[in-house]
CSV table of C-alpha atoms in Angstrom, one decimal:
chain,number,residue,atom,x,y,z
A,110,MET,CA,-12.7,8.3,-8.5
A,111,VAL,CA,-10.1,7.6,-6.1
A,112,ILE,CA,-9.1,4.6,-4.0
A,113,ASP,CA,-7.3,4.4,-0.9
A,114,ILE,CA,-4.1,2.3,-0.6
A,115,VAL,CA,-4.4,1.1,3.0
A,116,MET,CA,-2.3,-0.8,5.3
A,117,PRO,CA,-3.5,-4.2,5.9
A,118,ASP,CA,-4.2,-5.9,9.1
A,119,LEU,CA,-1.8,-9.1,9.0
A,120,SER,CA,-2.9,-10.1,12.4
A,121,THR,CA,-3.7,-14.2,13.0
A,122,LEU,CA,-4.9,-16.0,15.7
A,123,ASP,CA,-1.6,-15.8,17.7
A,124,TYR,CA,-0.3,-12.6,16.5
A,125,ILE,CA,-2.1,-9.3,16.7
A,126,MET,CA,-0.6,-6.4,14.2
A,127,GLU,CA,0.1,-3.2,15.9
A,128,LYS,CA,2.1,-1.6,13.4
A,129,GLY,CA,3.4,-2.1,9.9
A,130,THR,CA,6.2,-0.5,8.1
A,131,VAL,CA,6.5,0.7,4.5
A,132,VAL,CA,9.5,-0.7,3.4
A,133,ARG,CA,9.6,0.6,-0.1
A,134,TRP,CA,7.4,2.3,-2.8
A,135,LEU,CA,8.1,0.4,-6.0
A,136,LYS,CA,6.0,3.3,-8.1
A,137,LYS,CA,6.4,7.1,-7.8
A,138,GLU,CA,3.6,9.6,-7.6
A,139,GLY,CA,2.5,10.2,-11.1
A,140,GLU,CA,3.1,6.9,-12.4
A,141,ALA,CA,0.6,4.7,-14.1
A,142,ILE,CA,-0.6,1.4,-12.4
A,143,GLN,CA,-2.3,-1.5,-13.6
A,144,LYS,CA,-4.6,-3.6,-11.5
A,145,GLY,CA,-2.6,-6.3,-9.6
A,146,GLU,CA,0.7,-4.8,-10.1
A,147,PRO,CA,2.7,-4.6,-6.9
A,148,ILE,CA,2.9,-1.1,-5.8
A,149,LEU,CA,4.8,-1.2,-2.5
A,150,GLU,CA,6.4,-3.3,0.1
A,151,ILE,CA,5.5,-3.8,3.7
A,152,MET,CA,6.5,-5.2,6.8
A,153,SER,CA,5.5,-6.5,10.0
A,154,ALA,CA,6.8,-8.3,12.9
A,155,LYS,CA,5.8,-11.5,11.2
A,156,VAL,CA,6.2,-11.1,7.2
A,157,THR,CA,7.4,-8.7,4.5
A,158,MET,CA,5.1,-8.6,1.5
A,159,GLU,CA,4.2,-6.5,-1.4
A,160,ILE,CA,0.9,-4.8,-1.7
A,161,GLU,CA,-0.9,-4.8,-5.4
A,162,ALA,CA,-2.9,-2.3,-6.9
A,163,GLN,CA,-6.8,-2.9,-6.4
A,164,THR,CA,-7.5,-0.8,-9.5
A,165,SER,CA,-5.5,0.6,-12.4
A,166,GLY,CA,-4.9,4.2,-12.4
A,167,ILE,CA,-2.2,6.9,-11.6
A,168,LEU,CA,-0.8,7.0,-8.1
A,169,THR,CA,-1.7,10.4,-7.1
A,170,ARG,CA,-0.5,10.8,-3.8
A,171,ILE,CA,2.2,8.7,-1.3
A,172,LEU,CA,0.7,9.9,2.2
A,173,VAL,CA,3.1,7.5,4.2
A,174,THR,CA,7.0,7.7,3.3
A,175,GLU,CA,9.4,4.6,3.6
A,176,GLY,CA,10.6,3.9,6.9
A,177,LEU,CA,7.4,5.0,8.7
A,178,GLU,CA,5.5,2.8,11.3
A,179,VAL,CA,1.7,2.9,11.0
A,180,PRO,CA,-1.3,1.2,12.3
A,181,PRO,CA,-3.4,-1.1,9.9
A,182,GLY,CA,-6.2,0.7,8.3
A,183,THR,CA,-3.7,3.8,7.9
A,184,VAL,CA,-4.3,5.2,4.2
A,185,LEU,CA,-0.8,4.9,2.6
A,186,GLY,CA,-1.4,6.3,-0.8
A,187,ILE,CA,-4.3,7.3,-3.2
A,188,ILE,CA,-4.8,6.0,-6.5
A,189,LYS,CA,-6.9,7.9,-9.5
A,190,GLN,CA,-8.9,5.3,-11.1
A,191,SER,CA,-8.3,5.4,-14.9
A,192,SER,CA,-11.4,5.1,-17.1
A,193,LEU,CA,-9.9,2.0,-18.6
A,194,HIS,CA,-10.2,-0.3,-15.6
């Protein structure tokens, strides 16, 4: 099974997130990742944060490269789930 890595919506009651920036990928395509492990950093106008893997597997595709701004909900990358999650 494949799992999408999605740009989260970091909107709050007093701030609407229109775009987020991929600051840095901490993993490369083809690398194994563990559930809960940080895999990339994102930045909005209000916060910079790490995104953790929601499942263990292999980072098979990076769809949004470092430095690009995208709206919340955009698929940033794809994890192929390992059978040992």
